[in-house]
Amino acid sequence: MSRTQRARENRRRRQLNRHRRIARGLGVALIVLVAIAGVFLGSKYWHSSGPVVDFTGGGGEQVLIEVHEGDFTTAIAETMLEAGVIANVGTFLGAAQGNSAIAAIQPGFYRLRAEIPAATAVQQLADPQNRVGKLVIPEGRQLDDTTDMKTDRVTPGVFTLIAEASCLDLNGDRTCLKAQDLRRAAEIETPQALSVPEWALGPVSKLGRDHRRLEGLITAGTWNVDPTASAPTVLSKLISQSSAELDKSGLPGTAVQLGMTPYEMLVVASLVQREALPQDFAKVARVIDNRLGEPQRLEFDSTVNYPLDRQEVATTDADRAKVTPWNTYASDGLPATPICSPGTDALHAAEHPEPGDWLYFVTIDKDGTTLFTHNYQQHLNNIEMALDNGVLDSSR
């Protein structure tokens, strides 16, 4: 082989070796990339679904989880995984498959055991006894408790209902908010800190530190109370959620169309709620509108009763003579605040009064029959019927 041929052969071998080294390097790099991807995907699967195992036994300590609005079963399972209730999302989904109670689970707070089998988690989550913090505010409730003068029956107010809903038994310890703590928070916290809507800031601020400035801003309905939250936080959340529901119902826009503020509309709805039965809501709303347009004092006994510790359908002359921010016998216009938490029907009636010229109404029998009239003399005759039927007390 000549010198020239040997040089060519050496050059060819060097090029071949270089190509082999490059190929080996690319192969190693590809293996590393595949390994990294495998670790990443495996880690992602591990953390999202947990290891393919299931807890056994009766579980550990009780923990609290929250099911949020719009959570599907997978989201609920992930919440339980993070809280240490279940060991694996997939195992829970399998155990919950076809369970109608889980499919219909409501937003709220649930007390469960930590480290329990997926099937047990399904049972505990579906058990109504494990839901805590559920708050139901009936239509027409005031913030404060009220006592019926005739029967001595106490009707729990919104503060009491919230306090009761906040009670939590967890691992042998019981905690509850107190009604007085909620009342205190209503007095000392700023309206902004309590999430009072902008359209209510003026009237609320005008009452200073009177806790009743929040009346009506927590609407009737079913709500969820975080049992671990402070009194100000609970009030803020309830007012914020109520405000959102009122906005969703179209209250602010409808109020403007009727020449009122949203707050005034809420006050009217509260009067409707306390003055009438549902079948007469729209008529009473019209009476309010007609009297304000006269102008004529509303003279509603419900507004006299509102700040009293003990209440009765027929108020006394002395009670009606007391000047308060709510007494519509002693002052013109609407009371300073709503006098209760109105329901959806009362709000709808306030927004859509029934056409009519009525200025007066009175319930004449114990079945709730209510007569409406524009004529004052006819109204006096109707009152006589109410007296004869024992609905009103002639001594008052």
Coordinates of C-alpha atoms in Angstrom, one line a residue:
M1 CA 0.0 0.0 0.0
S2 CA 1.4 3.3 -1.0
R3 CA 1.9 6.2 1.4
T4 CA -1.0 8.1 -0.2
Q5 CA -3.3 5.1 0.2
R6 CA -2.3 4.7 3.9
A7 CA -3.1 8.4 4.5
R8 CA -6.5 8.0 2.9
E9 CA -7.3 4.9 5.0
N10 CA -6.2 6.6 8.3
R11 CA -8.4 9.6 7.4
R12 CA -11.4 7.3 6.7
R13 CA -10.9 5.5 10.0
R14 CA -10.7 8.8 12.0
Q15 CA -14.0 10.0 10.4
L16 CA -15.7 6.7 11.1
N17 CA -14.6 6.8 14.8
R18 CA -15.8 10.4 15.1
H19 CA -19.2 9.4 13.7
R20 CA -19.4 6.5 16.1
R21 CA -18.6 8.7 19.1
I22 CA -21.2 11.2 18.1
A23 CA -23.8 8.4 17.7
R24 CA -22.9 7.0 21.1
G25 CA -23.3 10.5 22.6
L26 CA -26.7 11.1 21.0
G27 CA -27.8 7.7 22.3
V28 CA -26.7 8.4 25.8
A29 CA -28.5 11.8 25.7
L30 CA -31.7 10.2 24.4
I31 CA -31.6 7.7 27.2
V32 CA -31.1 10.5 29.8
L33 CA -34.0 12.5 28.3
V34 CA -36.3 9.4 28.4
A35 CA -35.3 8.7 32.0
I36 CA -36.0 12.4 33.0
A37 CA -39.3 12.3 31.2
G38 CA -40.2 9.0 32.9
V39 CA -39.4 10.4 36.3
F40 CA -41.4 13.6 35.6
L41 CA -44.5 11.8 34.4
G42 CA -44.2 9.2 37.1
S43 CA -44.0 11.9 39.7
K44 CA -46.9 13.8 38.2
Y45 CA -49.0 10.6 38.2
W46 CA -47.9 9.8 41.8
H47 CA -48.9 13.2 43.1
S48 CA -52.2 13.5 41.3
S49 CA -53.4 10.0 41.8
G50 CA -51.3 8.8 44.7
P51 CA -49.7 5.4 45.0
V52 CA -51.8 2.5 43.9
V53 CA -52.7 1.5 47.5
D54 CA -55.5 2.0 49.9
F55 CA -55.6 2.7 53.6
T56 CA -56.9 0.0 55.9
G57 CA -58.4 0.1 59.4
G58 CA -60.6 2.6 61.2
G59 CA -58.6 5.7 60.5
G60 CA -56.9 8.3 62.6
E61 CA -57.9 11.7 63.8
Q62 CA -60.9 13.7 62.4
V63 CA -60.1 16.4 59.9
L64 CA -62.2 19.0 58.2
I65 CA -62.5 19.4 54.4
E66 CA -64.4 21.8 52.3
V67 CA -66.3 21.0 49.1
H68 CA -66.4 24.1 47.0
E69 CA -69.1 25.2 44.6
G70 CA -68.7 23.4 41.3
D71 CA -66.3 20.7 42.6
F72 CA -66.6 17.4 40.7
T73 CA -65.9 14.1 42.3
T74 CA -62.2 14.2 41.2
A75 CA -61.7 17.6 42.8
I76 CA -63.3 16.3 46.0
A77 CA -61.0 13.3 46.0
E78 CA -57.9 15.5 45.5
T79 CA -59.0 17.6 48.5
M80 CA -59.3 14.5 50.6
L81 CA -55.9 13.2 49.3
E82 CA -54.2 16.5 50.4
A83 CA -56.0 16.3 53.8
G84 CA -54.7 12.8 54.3
V85 CA -58.1 11.2 54.3
I86 CA -57.5 8.8 51.4
A87 CA -54.4 7.3 49.9
N88 CA -55.3 7.3 46.3
V89 CA -57.6 9.4 44.0
G90 CA -58.3 6.6 41.6
T91 CA -59.2 4.1 44.3
F92 CA -61.7 6.6 45.7
L93 CA -63.2 7.3 42.3
G94 CA -63.7 3.6 41.8
A95 CA -65.4 3.2 45.2
A96 CA -67.6 6.3 44.5
Q97 CA -68.6 5.0 41.0
G98 CA -72.4 5.0 40.7
N99 CA -73.0 6.4 44.2
S100 CA -75.8 9.0 43.8
A101 CA -75.1 10.6 47.2
I102 CA -71.6 11.4 46.2
A103 CA -72.7 12.6 42.7
A104 CA -75.1 15.0 44.5
I105 CA -72.8 16.1 47.3
Q106 CA -73.5 19.8 48.3
P107 CA -70.8 22.5 48.8
G108 CA -69.9 22.8 52.5
F109 CA -67.7 21.5 55.2
Y110 CA -67.4 17.8 56.1
R111 CA -65.8 16.1 59.1
L112 CA -64.0 12.9 58.1
R113 CA -61.4 10.5 59.6
A114 CA -57.8 10.7 58.3
E115 CA -56.2 7.6 56.7
I116 CA -59.4 5.6 55.9
P117 CA -60.1 3.1 53.1
A118 CA -61.7 4.7 50.0
A119 CA -65.0 2.8 50.6
T120 CA -65.2 4.2 54.1
A121 CA -64.5 7.7 52.8
V122 CA -67.4 7.4 50.5
Q123 CA -69.7 6.3 53.4
Q124 CA -68.5 9.1 55.7
L125 CA -68.8 11.8 53.0
A126 CA -72.3 10.7 52.1
D127 CA -73.4 10.7 55.7
P128 CA -75.4 13.9 56.5
Q129 CA -74.2 13.7 60.1
N130 CA -70.7 14.5 58.9
R131 CA -71.7 17.8 57.2
V132 CA -71.0 20.7 59.6
G133 CA -71.5 24.5 59.3
K134 CA -74.8 24.3 57.5
L135 CA -76.8 27.5 58.2
V136 CA -80.5 27.9 57.3
I137 CA -82.0 31.4 57.8
P138 CA -85.8 31.3 57.5
E139 CA -87.5 34.2 55.8
G140 CA -88.4 37.1 58.2
R141 CA -85.8 36.5 60.9
Q142 CA -84.1 39.4 62.6
L143 CA -80.5 39.6 63.7
D144 CA -81.6 39.4 67.3
D145 CA -83.7 36.9 69.1
T146 CA -87.4 37.9 69.6
T147 CA -89.9 36.9 72.2
D148 CA -93.6 36.7 71.7
M149 CA -95.4 38.6 74.4
K150 CA -98.4 36.3 74.6
T151 CA -96.7 32.9 74.4
D152 CA -93.1 33.8 75.7
R153 CA -91.8 31.8 72.8
V154 CA -88.3 32.8 71.7
T155 CA -87.5 32.9 68.0
P156 CA -83.8 32.6 67.4
G157 CA -82.3 35.5 65.5
V158 CA -79.7 35.3 62.7
F159 CA -76.8 35.8 65.2
T160 CA -78.0 32.8 67.2
L161 CA -78.5 30.7 64.1
I162 CA -75.0 31.5 62.9
A163 CA -73.6 30.6 66.3
E164 CA -75.4 27.3 66.3
A165 CA -74.2 26.5 62.8
S166 CA -70.6 27.2 63.7
C167 CA -70.4 24.5 66.4
L168 CA -67.8 21.8 65.6
D169 CA -67.1 18.6 67.5
L170 CA -63.6 17.5 66.4
N171 CA -61.5 14.9 68.1
G172 CA -63.4 15.3 71.4
D173 CA -63.2 19.1 71.4
R174 CA -66.3 21.3 70.9
T175 CA -66.0 24.9 69.6
C176 CA -68.7 27.4 68.8
L177 CA -69.0 31.1 68.0
K178 CA -71.2 33.0 70.4
A179 CA -74.0 35.3 69.3
Q180 CA -72.5 38.1 71.4
D181 CA -69.2 37.7 69.5
L182 CA -71.1 38.1 66.2
R183 CA -73.0 41.1 67.6
R184 CA -69.8 42.7 68.8
A185 CA -68.1 42.2 65.4
A186 CA -71.2 43.8 63.7
E187 CA -70.6 46.8 66.0
I188 CA -66.9 47.4 65.8
E189 CA -65.8 46.2 62.4
T190 CA -65.9 48.7 59.5
P191 CA -68.6 48.2 56.9
Q192 CA -65.8 47.6 54.3
A193 CA -64.2 44.9 56.5
L194 CA -67.7 43.2 56.7
S195 CA -68.1 43.3 52.9
V196 CA -71.1 45.6 53.0
P197 CA -72.0 46.3 49.3
E198 CA -71.3 49.8 48.0
W199 CA -75.0 50.5 47.6
A200 CA -75.5 50.0 51.3
L201 CA -72.5 51.8 52.7
G202 CA -74.3 55.2 53.3
P203 CA -77.2 53.9 55.3
V204 CA -75.1 51.4 57.2
S205 CA -72.5 54.0 58.1
K206 CA -75.2 56.4 59.2
L207 CA -76.2 54.1 62.1
G208 CA -72.7 54.2 63.6
R209 CA -71.9 51.2 65.8
D210 CA -75.4 49.9 66.2
H211 CA -75.2 46.2 65.3
R212 CA -78.6 46.5 63.6
R213 CA -77.0 48.4 60.7
L214 CA -76.4 44.9 59.2
E215 CA -80.1 44.0 59.3
G216 CA -81.3 42.4 56.1
L217 CA -77.8 42.2 54.5
I218 CA -77.6 38.5 55.3
T219 CA -80.5 37.2 53.3
A220 CA -82.8 34.3 54.0
G221 CA -81.6 31.0 52.5
T222 CA -79.1 28.2 53.1
W223 CA -75.4 29.1 53.6
N224 CA -72.2 27.4 54.7
V225 CA -70.3 28.6 57.8
D226 CA -66.6 27.8 58.2
P227 CA -66.6 26.4 61.8
T228 CA -62.9 27.4 62.2
A229 CA -63.4 31.0 61.1
S230 CA -63.6 34.1 63.3
A231 CA -66.8 36.1 63.9
P232 CA -65.8 39.0 61.6
T233 CA -64.8 36.5 58.8
V234 CA -68.0 34.6 59.0
L235 CA -70.1 37.8 58.9
S236 CA -68.1 39.1 56.0
K237 CA -68.5 35.9 54.0
L238 CA -72.2 35.8 54.5
I239 CA -72.8 39.4 53.6
S240 CA -70.6 39.0 50.5
Q241 CA -72.4 35.9 49.3
S242 CA -75.9 37.5 50.1
S243 CA -74.9 40.6 48.1
A244 CA -73.8 38.5 45.2
E245 CA -77.1 36.7 45.2
L246 CA -79.0 40.1 45.3
D247 CA -76.9 41.3 42.4
K248 CA -77.6 38.1 40.5
S249 CA -81.4 38.6 41.0
G250 CA -81.2 42.0 39.4
L251 CA -82.1 44.0 42.5
P252 CA -79.9 47.0 41.8
G253 CA -81.1 47.5 38.3
T254 CA -84.8 47.0 39.2
A255 CA -84.5 49.5 42.0
V256 CA -83.1 52.2 39.7
Q257 CA -86.0 51.6 37.3
L258 CA -88.5 52.1 40.1
G259 CA -86.8 55.3 41.3
M260 CA -85.3 53.7 44.5
T261 CA -81.9 52.7 45.7
P262 CA -81.2 49.0 46.1
Y263 CA -81.1 49.5 49.9
E264 CA -84.5 51.1 49.9
M265 CA -85.8 48.2 47.9
L266 CA -84.4 45.8 50.4
V267 CA -86.1 47.7 53.2
V268 CA -89.5 47.5 51.3
A269 CA -89.0 43.8 50.9
S270 CA -88.5 43.4 54.6
L271 CA -91.7 45.3 55.4
V272 CA -93.6 43.1 52.9
Q273 CA -92.2 40.0 54.5
R274 CA -93.3 41.0 58.0
E275 CA -96.6 42.6 57.2
A276 CA -98.3 40.0 54.9
L277 CA -98.8 36.4 54.0
P278 CA -97.2 35.4 50.6
Q279 CA -100.5 35.7 48.7
D280 CA -100.7 39.4 49.7
F281 CA -97.1 40.3 49.3
A282 CA -97.5 42.2 46.0
K283 CA -100.6 44.1 47.3
V284 CA -98.7 45.3 50.4
A285 CA -95.8 46.4 48.2
R286 CA -98.3 48.5 46.3
V287 CA -99.7 50.0 49.6
I288 CA -96.1 51.0 50.6
D289 CA -95.5 52.6 47.2
N290 CA -98.9 54.4 47.3
R291 CA -98.3 55.8 50.8
L292 CA -94.8 57.0 50.1
G293 CA -96.2 58.7 47.0
E294 CA -99.0 60.5 48.9
P295 CA -96.9 61.2 51.0
Q296 CA -98.4 59.4 54.0
R297 CA -96.7 57.7 57.0
L298 CA -96.6 54.0 56.7
E299 CA -97.7 53.4 60.3
F300 CA -96.7 49.7 60.3
D301 CA -96.8 47.9 63.7
S302 CA -93.9 45.7 62.5
T303 CA -91.6 48.8 62.5
V304 CA -92.7 49.6 66.1
N305 CA -92.0 46.0 67.2
Y306 CA -88.6 45.8 65.5
P307 CA -86.4 47.2 68.3
L308 CA -88.5 45.8 71.2
D309 CA -87.3 42.9 73.2
R310 CA -90.9 41.5 73.5
Q311 CA -93.2 41.8 70.5
E312 CA -96.9 41.6 69.8
V313 CA -99.0 41.9 66.7
A314 CA -101.0 44.8 68.3
T315 CA -98.7 47.5 69.6
T316 CA -99.5 49.9 72.4
D317 CA -100.1 53.6 72.1
A318 CA -96.9 54.2 74.2
D319 CA -94.9 52.0 71.8
R320 CA -96.2 53.8 68.8
A321 CA -95.3 57.1 70.2
K322 CA -91.6 56.2 70.7
V323 CA -89.3 57.9 68.2
T324 CA -86.8 55.3 66.9
P325 CA -85.0 55.0 63.6
W326 CA -87.6 52.4 62.6
N327 CA -90.9 53.6 64.0
T328 CA -93.0 54.5 60.9
Y329 CA -95.8 55.9 63.2
A330 CA -93.5 58.5 64.6
S331 CA -91.5 59.3 61.4
D332 CA -92.0 59.8 57.7
G333 CA -90.7 57.5 55.0
L334 CA -89.0 54.1 55.3
P335 CA -87.4 52.8 58.5
A336 CA -83.6 53.3 58.7
T337 CA -82.8 49.7 57.9
P338 CA -84.6 46.5 56.8
I339 CA -86.5 45.0 59.7
C340 CA -85.7 41.3 58.8
S341 CA -84.1 39.1 56.3
P342 CA -86.6 39.0 53.4
G343 CA -87.1 36.0 51.2
T344 CA -87.1 35.7 47.4
D345 CA -90.9 36.1 47.1
A346 CA -90.9 39.3 49.2
L347 CA -88.1 40.7 47.1
H348 CA -89.9 39.9 43.9
A349 CA -93.1 41.5 45.3
A350 CA -91.1 44.7 46.2
E351 CA -89.8 44.8 42.7
H352 CA -93.2 44.1 41.1
P353 CA -96.1 45.6 43.1
E354 CA -99.6 44.6 42.1
P355 CA -101.4 47.5 40.3
G356 CA -104.0 49.1 42.6
D357 CA -104.9 52.3 44.6
W358 CA -104.9 50.7 48.0
L359 CA -103.7 52.8 51.0
Y360 CA -104.9 50.6 53.9
F361 CA -105.1 46.9 54.8
V362 CA -105.9 44.8 57.8
T363 CA -106.1 41.1 58.5
I364 CA -109.6 40.3 59.7
D365 CA -109.5 36.7 60.8
K366 CA -107.2 34.0 62.1
D367 CA -107.0 32.4 58.6
G368 CA -105.1 35.3 57.4
T369 CA -107.7 37.0 55.2
T370 CA -106.6 40.5 54.5
L371 CA -108.8 43.3 53.2
F372 CA -107.4 46.2 51.1
T373 CA -109.0 49.5 50.5
H374 CA -108.4 53.1 49.3
N375 CA -111.2 54.4 51.5
Y376 CA -110.3 55.2 55.2
Q377 CA -113.9 54.8 56.4
Q378 CA -114.0 51.4 54.8
H379 CA -110.7 50.6 56.5
L380 CA -112.2 51.5 59.9
N381 CA -115.1 49.1 59.2
N382 CA -112.6 46.4 58.3
I383 CA -110.8 47.0 61.6
E384 CA -114.1 46.5 63.4
M385 CA -114.4 43.0 61.8
A386 CA -110.9 42.2 63.0
L387 CA -111.8 43.3 66.5
D388 CA -115.0 41.2 66.4
N389 CA -112.9 38.1 65.3
G390 CA -110.4 38.6 68.0
V391 CA -107.5 39.3 65.6
L392 CA -107.0 42.8 67.2
D393 CA -107.3 43.7 70.9
S394 CA -109.8 46.5 71.5
S395 CA -108.0 47.4 74.8
R396 CA -105.0 48.6 72.7

